[in-house]
PDB file of C-alpha atoms in Angstrom:
ATOM      1  CA  UNK A   1    -125.065 107.652 -95.238  1.00  0.00           C
ATOM      2  CA  UNK A   2    -123.451 108.483 -91.891  1.00  0.00           C
ATOM      3  CA  UNK A   3    -119.747 108.387 -92.899  1.00  0.00           C
ATOM      4  CA  UNK A   4    -118.654 109.575 -89.482  1.00  0.00           C
ATOM      5  CA  UNK A   5    -120.299 106.583 -87.835  1.00  0.00           C
ATOM      6  CA  UNK A   6    -118.860 104.154 -90.389  1.00  0.00           C
ATOM      7  CA  UNK A   7    -115.376 105.590 -89.852  1.00  0.00           C
ATOM      8  CA  UNK A   8    -115.717 105.133 -86.101  1.00  0.00           C
ATOM      9  CA  UNK A   9    -116.744 101.488 -86.562  1.00  0.00           C
ATOM     10  CA  UNK A  10    -113.713 100.823 -88.805  1.00  0.00           C
ATOM     11  CA  UNK A  11    -111.367 102.444 -86.303  1.00  0.00           C
ATOM     12  CA  UNK A  12    -112.749 100.348 -83.433  1.00  0.00           C
ATOM     13  CA  UNK A  13    -112.557  97.185 -85.552  1.00  0.00           C
ATOM     14  CA  UNK A  14    -108.900  97.723 -86.445  1.00  0.00           C
ATOM     15  CA  UNK A  15    -108.110  98.652 -82.842  1.00  0.00           C
ATOM     16  CA  UNK A  16    -109.582  95.374 -81.587  1.00  0.00           C
ATOM     17  CA  UNK A  17    -107.690  93.485 -84.314  1.00  0.00           C
ATOM     18  CA  UNK A  18    -104.435  95.170 -83.300  1.00  0.00           C
ATOM     19  CA  UNK A  19    -104.984  94.257 -79.643  1.00  0.00           C
ATOM     20  CA  UNK A  20    -105.644  90.623 -80.625  1.00  0.00           C
ATOM     21  CA  UNK A  21    -102.518  90.446 -82.794  1.00  0.00           C
ATOM     22  CA  UNK A  22    -100.371  91.946 -80.022  1.00  0.00           C
ATOM     23  CA  UNK A  23    -101.759  89.355 -77.581  1.00  0.00           C
ATOM     24  CA  UNK A  24    -101.048  86.463 -79.981  1.00  0.00           C
ATOM     25  CA  UNK A  25     -97.517  87.718 -80.594  1.00  0.00           C
ATOM     26  CA  UNK A  26     -96.814  87.993 -76.867  1.00  0.00           C
ATOM     27  CA  UNK A  27     -98.083  84.433 -76.323  1.00  0.00           C
ATOM     28  CA  UNK A  28     -95.833  83.128 -79.082  1.00  0.00           C
ATOM     29  CA  UNK A  29     -92.823  84.862 -77.554  1.00  0.00           C
ATOM     30  CA  UNK A  30     -93.688  83.530 -74.093  1.00  0.00           C
ATOM     31  CA  UNK A  31     -94.092  79.958 -75.340  1.00  0.00           C
ATOM     32  CA  UNK A  32     -90.901  80.234 -77.316  1.00  0.00           C
ATOM     33  CA  UNK A  33     -88.945  81.396 -74.269  1.00  0.00           C
ATOM     34  CA  UNK A  34     -90.296  78.442 -72.280  1.00  0.00           C
ATOM     35  CA  UNK A  35     -89.554  75.720 -74.801  1.00  0.00           C
ATOM     36  CA  UNK A  36     -86.179  76.898 -76.058  1.00  0.00           C
ATOM     37  CA  UNK A  37     -84.225  76.091 -72.864  1.00  0.00           C
ATOM     38  CA  UNK A  38     -85.856  72.651 -72.749  1.00  0.00           C
ATOM     39  CA  UNK A  39     -84.891  72.046 -76.372  1.00  0.00           C
ATOM     40  CA  UNK A  40     -81.353  73.160 -75.625  1.00  0.00           C
ATOM     41  CA  UNK A  41     -81.184  70.834 -72.620  1.00  0.00           C
ATOM     42  CA  UNK A  42     -82.407  67.862 -74.662  1.00  0.00           C
ATOM     43  CA  UNK A  43     -79.785  68.643 -77.290  1.00  0.00           C
ATOM     44  CA  UNK A  44     -77.149  68.854 -74.554  1.00  0.00           C
ATOM     45  CA  UNK A  45     -78.174  65.413 -73.271  1.00  0.00           C
ATOM     46  CA  UNK A  46     -77.918  64.002 -76.788  1.00  0.00           C
ATOM     47  CA  UNK A  47     -74.518  65.549 -77.442  1.00  0.00           C
ATOM     48  CA  UNK A  48     -73.266  64.192 -74.095  1.00  0.00           C
ATOM     49  CA  UNK A  49     -74.730  60.753 -74.939  1.00  0.00           C
ATOM     50  CA  UNK A  50     -76.823  60.736 -71.746  1.00  0.00           C
ATOM     51  CA  UNK A  51     -79.556  58.126 -72.091  1.00  0.00           C
ATOM     52  CA  UNK A  52     -82.825  57.692 -70.217  1.00  0.00           C
ATOM     53  CA  UNK A  53     -83.681  54.082 -69.420  1.00  0.00           C
ATOM     54  CA  UNK A  54     -85.942  54.886 -66.457  1.00  0.00           C
ATOM     55  CA  UNK A  55     -89.616  55.788 -66.340  1.00  0.00           C
ATOM     56  CA  UNK A  56     -89.561  59.444 -65.298  1.00  0.00           C
ATOM     57  CA  UNK A  57     -92.470  60.278 -62.932  1.00  0.00           C
ATOM     58  CA  UNK A  58     -94.946  62.565 -64.671  1.00  0.00           C
ATOM     59  CA  UNK A  59     -97.499  65.007 -63.352  1.00  0.00           C
ATOM     60  CA  UNK A  60     -97.473  67.314 -60.376  1.00  0.00           C
ATOM     61  CA  UNK A  61     -96.082  65.858 -57.142  1.00  0.00           C
ATOM     62  CA  UNK A  62     -96.764  67.488 -53.782  1.00  0.00           C
ATOM     63  CA  UNK A  63     -95.083  66.578 -50.509  1.00  0.00           C
ATOM     64  CA  UNK A  64     -93.955  68.070 -47.212  1.00  0.00           C
ATOM     65  CA  UNK A  65     -91.259  67.914 -44.585  1.00  0.00           C
ATOM     66  CA  UNK A  66     -91.286  65.179 -41.933  1.00  0.00           C
ATOM     67  CA  UNK A  67     -90.257  65.081 -38.319  1.00  0.00           C
ATOM     68  CA  UNK A  68     -88.881  61.946 -36.704  1.00  0.00           C
ATOM     69  CA  UNK A  69     -87.435  60.910 -33.353  1.00  0.00           C
ATOM     70  CA  UNK A  70     -84.555  58.491 -32.847  1.00  0.00           C
ATOM     71  CA  UNK A  71     -85.757  55.322 -31.109  1.00  0.00           C
ATOM     72  CA  UNK A  72     -84.403  54.767 -27.609  1.00  0.00           C
ATOM     73  CA  UNK A  73     -83.937  50.997 -27.439  1.00  0.00           C
ATOM     74  CA  UNK A  74     -83.240  51.200 -23.717  1.00  0.00           C
ATOM     75  CA  UNK A  75     -86.991  51.693 -23.328  1.00  0.00           C
ATOM     76  CA  UNK A  76     -87.840  48.499 -25.248  1.00  0.00           C
ATOM     77  CA  UNK A  77     -88.699  45.298 -23.390  1.00  0.00           C
ATOM     78  CA  UNK A  78     -85.954  43.171 -24.932  1.00  0.00           C
ATOM     79  CA  UNK A  79     -86.680  40.139 -22.754  1.00  0.00           C
ATOM     80  CA  UNK A  80     -90.120  39.875 -24.305  1.00  0.00           C
ATOM     81  CA  UNK A  81     -88.730  40.318 -27.820  1.00  0.00           C
ATOM     82  CA  UNK A  82     -86.162  37.569 -27.243  1.00  0.00           C
ATOM     83  CA  UNK A  83     -89.056  35.152 -26.868  1.00  0.00           C
ATOM     84  CA  UNK A  84     -90.708  36.268 -30.112  1.00  0.00           C
ATOM     85  CA  UNK A  85     -89.251  38.373 -32.938  1.00  0.00           C
ATOM     86  CA  UNK A  86     -85.646  38.346 -31.711  1.00  0.00           C
ATOM     87  CA  UNK A  87     -85.570  34.668 -30.789  1.00  0.00           C
ATOM     88  CA  UNK A  88     -82.157  32.970 -31.118  1.00  0.00           C
ATOM     89  CA  UNK A  89     -80.337  36.296 -30.963  1.00  0.00           C
ATOM     90  CA  UNK A  90     -77.971  37.788 -28.391  1.00  0.00           C
ATOM     91  CA  UNK A  91     -79.087  41.397 -28.023  1.00  0.00           C
ATOM     92  CA  UNK A  92     -77.250  44.369 -26.541  1.00  0.00           C
ATOM     93  CA  UNK A  93     -77.950  48.104 -26.346  1.00  0.00           C
ATOM     94  CA  UNK A  94     -74.586  49.629 -25.474  1.00  0.00           C
ATOM     95  CA  UNK A  95     -75.798  52.721 -27.331  1.00  0.00           C
ATOM     96  CA  UNK A  96     -79.295  53.730 -26.308  1.00  0.00           C
ATOM     97  CA  UNK A  97     -80.257  54.581 -29.905  1.00  0.00           C
ATOM     98  CA  UNK A  98     -78.890  51.376 -31.432  1.00  0.00           C
ATOM     99  CA  UNK A  99     -79.641  47.691 -31.112  1.00  0.00           C
ATOM    100  CA  UNK A 100     -76.786  45.241 -31.714  1.00  0.00           C
ATOM    101  CA  UNK A 101     -77.415  41.558 -32.312  1.00  0.00           C
ATOM    102  CA  UNK A 102     -75.440  38.362 -32.811  1.00  0.00           C
ATOM    103  CA  UNK A 103     -77.332  35.537 -34.495  1.00  0.00           C
ATOM    104  CA  UNK A 104     -77.088  32.163 -32.794  1.00  0.00           C
ATOM    105  CA  UNK A 105     -77.721  30.628 -36.208  1.00  0.00           C
ATOM    106  CA  UNK A 106     -75.904  32.582 -38.950  1.00  0.00           C
ATOM    107  CA  UNK A 107     -78.047  33.445 -41.969  1.00  0.00           C
ATOM    108  CA  UNK A 108     -76.515  32.082 -45.181  1.00  0.00           C
ATOM    109  CA  UNK A 109     -76.250  34.658 -47.951  1.00  0.00           C
ATOM    110  CA  UNK A 110     -73.813  32.951 -50.283  1.00  0.00           C
ATOM    111  CA  UNK A 111     -72.406  34.186 -53.561  1.00  0.00           C
ATOM    112  CA  UNK A 112     -75.801  34.041 -55.281  1.00  0.00           C
ATOM    113  CA  UNK A 113     -77.460  36.673 -53.108  1.00  0.00           C
ATOM    114  CA  UNK A 114     -81.242  36.285 -52.905  1.00  0.00           C
ATOM    115  CA  UNK A 115     -82.737  39.584 -51.798  1.00  0.00           C
ATOM    116  CA  UNK A 116     -86.259  38.173 -51.449  1.00  0.00           C
ATOM    117  CA  UNK A 117     -85.069  35.648 -48.852  1.00  0.00           C
ATOM    118  CA  UNK A 118     -83.310  38.329 -46.835  1.00  0.00           C
ATOM    119  CA  UNK A 119     -86.356  40.611 -47.078  1.00  0.00           C
ATOM    120  CA  UNK A 120     -88.415  37.808 -45.541  1.00  0.00           C
ATOM    121  CA  UNK A 121     -85.834  37.343 -42.775  1.00  0.00           C
ATOM    122  CA  UNK A 122     -85.972  41.074 -42.020  1.00  0.00           C
ATOM    123  CA  UNK A 123     -89.755  41.085 -41.762  1.00  0.00           C
ATOM    124  CA  UNK A 124     -89.824  38.054 -39.462  1.00  0.00           C
ATOM    125  CA  UNK A 125     -86.701  38.448 -37.321  1.00  0.00           C
ATOM    126  CA  UNK A 126     -85.981  42.165 -37.003  1.00  0.00           C
ATOM    127  CA  UNK A 127     -87.706  44.581 -34.633  1.00  0.00           C
ATOM    128  CA  UNK A 128     -90.149  46.641 -36.768  1.00  0.00           C
ATOM    129  CA  UNK A 129     -88.565  44.926 -39.767  1.00  0.00           C
ATOM    130  CA  UNK A 130     -91.403  45.822 -42.138  1.00  0.00           C
ATOM    131  CA  UNK A 131     -90.338  49.477 -41.922  1.00  0.00           C
ATOM    132  CA  UNK A 132     -87.069  48.857 -43.781  1.00  0.00           C
ATOM    133  CA  UNK A 133     -86.235  48.453 -47.450  1.00  0.00           C
ATOM    134  CA  UNK A 134     -83.190  46.927 -49.121  1.00  0.00           C
ATOM    135  CA  UNK A 135     -80.587  49.479 -50.203  1.00  0.00           C
ATOM    136  CA  UNK A 136     -77.389  47.719 -51.260  1.00  0.00           C
ATOM    137  CA  UNK A 137     -75.018  44.813 -50.835  1.00  0.00           C
ATOM    138  CA  UNK A 138     -71.419  45.977 -50.656  1.00  0.00           C
ATOM    139  CA  UNK A 139     -68.988  43.473 -52.138  1.00  0.00           C
ATOM    140  CA  UNK A 140     -65.867  45.189 -50.830  1.00  0.00           C
ATOM    141  CA  UNK A 141     -66.911  45.622 -47.191  1.00  0.00           C
ATOM    142  CA  UNK A 142     -69.068  42.528 -46.535  1.00  0.00           C
ATOM    143  CA  UNK A 143     -72.042  44.658 -45.531  1.00  0.00           C
ATOM    144  CA  UNK A 144     -75.702  44.657 -46.513  1.00  0.00           C
ATOM    145  CA  UNK A 145     -77.622  47.850 -45.846  1.00  0.00           C
ATOM    146  CA  UNK A 146     -81.328  48.517 -45.415  1.00  0.00           C
ATOM    147  CA  UNK A 147     -82.831  51.956 -44.841  1.00  0.00           C
ATOM    148  CA  UNK A 148     -86.067  52.866 -43.183  1.00  0.00           C
ATOM    149  CA  UNK A 149     -89.072  53.863 -45.285  1.00  0.00           C
ATOM    150  CA  UNK A 150     -92.066  56.116 -44.724  1.00  0.00           C
ATOM    151  CA  UNK A 151     -95.189  55.496 -46.799  1.00  0.00           C
ATOM    152  CA  UNK A 152     -93.081  53.466 -49.211  1.00  0.00           C
ATOM    153  CA  UNK A 153     -90.375  56.131 -49.640  1.00  0.00           C
ATOM    154  CA  UNK A 154     -86.789  55.797 -48.429  1.00  0.00           C
ATOM    155  CA  UNK A 155     -85.309  57.951 -45.666  1.00  0.00           C
ATOM    156  CA  UNK A 156     -82.035  58.326 -47.512  1.00  0.00           C
ATOM    157  CA  UNK A 157     -78.702  57.530 -45.869  1.00  0.00           C
ATOM    158  CA  UNK A 158     -79.472  58.389 -42.274  1.00  0.00           C
ATOM    159  CA  UNK A 159     -77.639  56.408 -39.600  1.00  0.00           C
ATOM    160  CA  UNK A 160     -80.680  56.858 -37.347  1.00  0.00           C
ATOM    161  CA  UNK A 161     -82.924  54.793 -39.605  1.00  0.00           C
ATOM    162  CA  UNK A 162     -80.513  52.123 -40.753  1.00  0.00           C
ATOM    163  CA  UNK A 163     -80.195  48.343 -40.589  1.00  0.00           C
ATOM    164  CA  UNK A 164     -76.703  47.005 -41.341  1.00  0.00           C
ATOM    165  CA  UNK A 165     -75.855  43.312 -41.631  1.00  0.00           C
ATOM    166  CA  UNK A 166     -72.234  42.147 -41.292  1.00  0.00           C
ATOM    167  CA  UNK A 167     -71.061  39.037 -43.135  1.00  0.00           C
ATOM    168  CA  UNK A 168     -68.248  36.649 -42.256  1.00  0.00           C
ATOM    169  CA  UNK A 169     -65.772  35.069 -44.683  1.00  0.00           C
ATOM    170  CA  UNK A 170     -68.308  32.336 -45.477  1.00  0.00           C
ATOM    171  CA  UNK A 171     -70.848  34.923 -46.667  1.00  0.00           C
ATOM    172  CA  UNK A 172     -73.062  34.435 -43.625  1.00  0.00           C
ATOM    173  CA  UNK A 173     -74.776  37.135 -41.598  1.00  0.00           C
ATOM    174  CA  UNK A 174     -73.510  36.813 -38.052  1.00  0.00           C
ATOM    175  CA  UNK A 175     -74.253  40.239 -36.571  1.00  0.00           C
ATOM    176  CA  UNK A 176     -76.286  43.329 -37.319  1.00  0.00           C
ATOM    177  CA  UNK A 177     -76.762  46.853 -36.023  1.00  0.00           C
ATOM    178  CA  UNK A 178     -80.139  48.574 -36.076  1.00  0.00           C
ATOM    179  CA  UNK A 179     -81.312  52.138 -35.568  1.00  0.00           C
ATOM    180  CA  UNK A 180     -84.899  53.287 -35.956  1.00  0.00           C
ATOM    181  CA  UNK A 181     -86.918  56.463 -36.375  1.00  0.00           C
ATOM    182  CA  UNK A 182     -90.228  56.577 -34.548  1.00  0.00           C
ATOM    183  CA  UNK A 183     -93.064  59.112 -34.493  1.00  0.00           C
ATOM    184  CA  UNK A 184     -92.453  59.846 -38.172  1.00  0.00           C
ATOM    185  CA  UNK A 185     -95.054  62.378 -39.274  1.00  0.00           C
ATOM    186  CA  UNK A 186     -95.599  65.394 -41.486  1.00  0.00           C
ATOM    187  CA  UNK A 187     -94.757  68.822 -40.169  1.00  0.00           C
ATOM    188  CA  UNK A 188     -97.739  71.076 -39.660  1.00  0.00           C
ATOM    189  CA  UNK A 189     -98.609  72.855 -42.887  1.00  0.00           C
ATOM    190  CA  UNK A 190     -99.737  72.152 -46.417  1.00  0.00           C
ATOM    191  CA  UNK A 191     -97.769  70.003 -48.777  1.00  0.00           C
ATOM    192  CA  UNK A 192     -95.919  71.930 -51.464  1.00  0.00           C
ATOM    193  CA  UNK A 193     -95.336  71.292 -55.131  1.00  0.00           C
ATOM    194  CA  UNK A 194     -92.014  69.574 -55.820  1.00  0.00           C
ATOM    195  CA  UNK A 195     -89.771  70.425 -58.726  1.00  0.00           C
ATOM    196  CA  UNK A 196     -90.212  68.207 -61.745  1.00  0.00           C
ATOM    197  CA  UNK A 197     -87.798  65.232 -61.757  1.00  0.00           C
ATOM    198  CA  UNK A 198     -86.535  66.301 -65.184  1.00  0.00           C
ATOM    199  CA  UNK A 199     -85.519  69.620 -63.631  1.00  0.00           C
ATOM    200  CA  UNK A 200     -83.625  67.689 -60.959  1.00  0.00           C
ATOM    201  CA  UNK A 201     -81.779  65.781 -63.693  1.00  0.00           C
ATOM    202  CA  UNK A 202     -80.993  69.041 -65.507  1.00  0.00           C
ATOM    203  CA  UNK A 203     -79.521  70.455 -62.292  1.00  0.00           C
ATOM    204  CA  UNK A 204     -77.317  67.388 -61.945  1.00  0.00           C
ATOM    205  CA  UNK A 205     -76.106  67.919 -65.502  1.00  0.00           C
ATOM    206  CA  UNK A 206     -75.375  71.610 -64.941  1.00  0.00           C
ATOM    207  CA  UNK A 207     -73.592  70.673 -61.720  1.00  0.00           C
ATOM    208  CA  UNK A 208     -71.449  68.243 -63.746  1.00  0.00           C
ATOM    209  CA  UNK A 209     -72.628  65.358 -61.581  1.00  0.00           C
ATOM    210  CA  UNK A 210     -73.839  63.599 -64.730  1.00  0.00           C
ATOM    211  CA  UNK A 211     -70.932  62.495 -66.886  1.00  0.00           C
ATOM    212  CA  UNK A 212     -70.878  61.901 -70.624  1.00  0.00           C
ATOM    213  CA  UNK A 213     -72.296  58.529 -71.566  1.00  0.00           C
ATOM    214  CA  UNK A 214     -74.316  58.200 -68.340  1.00  0.00           C
ATOM    215  CA  UNK A 215     -77.510  56.155 -68.269  1.00  0.00           C
ATOM    216  CA  UNK A 216     -80.410  57.238 -66.047  1.00  0.00           C
ATOM    217  CA  UNK A 217     -81.688  53.880 -64.797  1.00  0.00           C
ATOM    218  CA  UNK A 218     -84.093  54.913 -62.020  1.00  0.00           C
ATOM    219  CA  UNK A 219     -85.750  58.031 -60.592  1.00  0.00           C
ATOM    220  CA  UNK A 220     -87.697  58.083 -57.336  1.00  0.00           C
ATOM    221  CA  UNK A 221     -88.668  60.416 -54.517  1.00  0.00           C
ATOM    222  CA  UNK A 222     -87.744  60.006 -50.856  1.00  0.00           C
ATOM    223  CA  UNK A 223     -86.458  62.092 -47.939  1.00  0.00           C
ATOM    224  CA  UNK A 224     -83.099  63.270 -46.672  1.00  0.00           C
ATOM    225  CA  UNK A 225     -81.972  64.545 -43.270  1.00  0.00           C
ATOM    226  CA  UNK A 226     -82.184  68.312 -43.427  1.00  0.00           C
ATOM    227  CA  UNK A 227     -82.050  69.585 -39.837  1.00  0.00           C
ATOM    228  CA  UNK A 228     -81.475  68.019 -36.428  1.00  0.00           C
ATOM    229  CA  UNK A 229     -83.620  69.977 -33.981  1.00  0.00           C
ATOM    230  CA  UNK A 230     -82.062  68.404 -30.900  1.00  0.00           C
ATOM    231  CA  UNK A 231     -80.222  65.250 -29.917  1.00  0.00           C
ATOM    232  CA  UNK A 232     -83.059  62.956 -31.007  1.00  0.00           C
ATOM    233  CA  UNK A 233     -85.448  64.880 -33.297  1.00  0.00           C
ATOM    234  CA  UNK A 234     -84.857  65.280 -37.020  1.00  0.00           C
ATOM    235  CA  UNK A 235     -86.486  67.142 -39.893  1.00  0.00           C
ATOM    236  CA  UNK A 236     -86.523  65.183 -43.152  1.00  0.00           C
ATOM    237  CA  UNK A 237     -87.132  66.938 -46.474  1.00  0.00           C
ATOM    238  CA  UNK A 238     -88.217  65.607 -49.886  1.00  0.00           C
ATOM    239  CA  UNK A 239     -85.483  64.704 -52.360  1.00  0.00           C
ATOM    240  CA  UNK A 240     -85.263  63.216 -55.824  1.00  0.00           C
ATOM    241  CA  UNK A 241     -82.972  60.224 -56.150  1.00  0.00           C
ATOM    242  CA  UNK A 242     -81.465  59.684 -59.591  1.00  0.00           C
ATOM    243  CA  UNK A 243     -79.725  56.356 -60.176  1.00  0.00           C
ATOM    244  CA  UNK A 244     -76.965  56.394 -62.788  1.00  0.00           C
ATOM    245  CA  UNK A 245     -75.782  53.227 -64.530  1.00  0.00           C
ATOM    246  CA  UNK A 246     -77.664  51.131 -61.986  1.00  0.00           C
ATOM    247  CA  UNK A 247     -75.193  51.828 -59.178  1.00  0.00           C
ATOM    248  CA  UNK A 248     -74.491  55.515 -58.525  1.00  0.00           C
ATOM    249  CA  UNK A 249     -77.018  57.453 -56.437  1.00  0.00           C
ATOM    250  CA  UNK A 250     -77.399  61.207 -56.949  1.00  0.00           C
ATOM    251  CA  UNK A 251     -79.727  63.358 -54.865  1.00  0.00           C
ATOM    252  CA  UNK A 252     -81.463  66.696 -55.436  1.00  0.00           C
ATOM    253  CA  UNK A 253     -83.496  68.803 -53.007  1.00  0.00           C
ATOM    254  CA  UNK A 254     -87.047  68.396 -54.317  1.00  0.00           C
ATOM    255  CA  UNK A 255     -88.173  71.846 -53.147  1.00  0.00           C
ATOM    256  CA  UNK A 256     -85.412  74.112 -54.440  1.00  0.00           C
ATOM    257  CA  UNK A 257     -83.328  71.925 -56.710  1.00  0.00           C
ATOM    258  CA  UNK A 258     -79.939  72.011 -54.982  1.00  0.00           C
ATOM    259  CA  UNK A 259     -77.679  69.048 -55.649  1.00  0.00           C
ATOM    260  CA  UNK A 260     -77.125  67.251 -52.329  1.00  0.00           C
ATOM    261  CA  UNK A 261     -74.024  65.542 -50.982  1.00  0.00           C
ATOM    262  CA  UNK A 262     -75.148  62.443 -49.112  1.00  0.00           C
ATOM    263  CA  UNK A 263     -71.964  60.429 -49.611  1.00  0.00           C
ATOM    264  CA  UNK A 264     -71.062  60.530 -45.937  1.00  0.00           C
ATOM    265  CA  UNK A 265     -73.879  58.849 -44.078  1.00  0.00           C
ATOM    266  CA  UNK A 266     -72.693  60.347 -40.806  1.00  0.00           C
ATOM    267  CA  UNK A 267     -72.757  63.908 -42.148  1.00  0.00           C
ATOM    268  CA  UNK A 268     -75.149  66.236 -40.323  1.00  0.00           C
ATOM    269  CA  UNK A 269     -76.658  68.182 -43.186  1.00  0.00           C
ATOM    270  CA  UNK A 270     -78.079  70.629 -40.702  1.00  0.00           C
ATOM    271  CA  UNK A 271     -74.585  72.079 -40.379  1.00  0.00           C
ATOM    272  CA  UNK A 272     -74.523  73.208 -44.022  1.00  0.00           C
ATOM    273  CA  UNK A 273     -76.857  76.173 -44.569  1.00  0.00           C
ATOM    274  CA  UNK A 274     -76.542  75.842 -48.341  1.00  0.00           C
ATOM    275  CA  UNK A 275     -78.261  72.461 -48.203  1.00  0.00           C
ATOM    276  CA  UNK A 276     -81.099  73.364 -45.869  1.00  0.00           C
ATOM    277  CA  UNK A 277     -84.475  73.560 -47.505  1.00  0.00           C
ATOM    278  CA  UNK A 278     -87.442  75.740 -46.698  1.00  0.00           C
ATOM    279  CA  UNK A 279     -89.459  74.320 -43.823  1.00  0.00           C
ATOM    280  CA  UNK A 280     -93.209  74.192 -44.292  1.00  0.00           C
ATOM    281  CA  UNK A 281     -94.991  75.598 -41.287  1.00  0.00           C
TER     282      UNK A 281
END
């Protein structure tokens, strides 16, 4: 019997077993380090009584930056539009990038606001009206706001892609102001993977933007104004919108996870380097 050969086989067998056990142990440690923070975060949500009533998007989401140009309404043939889409409206373009209108027949909104009826009015009586989506009705300022959309996603809180209706004391729309982005398209380059929406919510919690007892009622992806290249061209970057208690909107950069401040619609986010995202080339 060749004992030397048998000994060699045993040594190799135990060596392979040791390598396998080390690999399994390292995998367990790696998985443990990945799941522990998530478990801690879920426990933090529970202790803070933060509830999820929204369907959180699942799976990998990829998207890219957009470029858009502010519409110059001085170049639009308003006389032709007054005979069609903008019939029964007094139109003016005192600002070249904005269209102001007074309705000859005020549109009744009333106390029982019907969004579907106003959506129909927008599609039929507003220039490029099908590019806008309802955002909010403000009870304290008698305004109704729509924002422009791209491929079904909002261009969040940008005064260059906004439709604002102004109501009188009788809850009728008498005037509106419209701005519009045109030539909206993706920047050259591949789309990138976005952070998971749950990570965006975690960042809001760490940032103390989510208060105790908050309810997450909606989560969606859109775009925010990141950089203004010149007087008319903008770069729009992906963002997660988290709706709290059905009324408060919180925003997170969907590339890097920074919590965004979009409270001031007139704020030029390009002036704040901390809020600029990486541009895909």
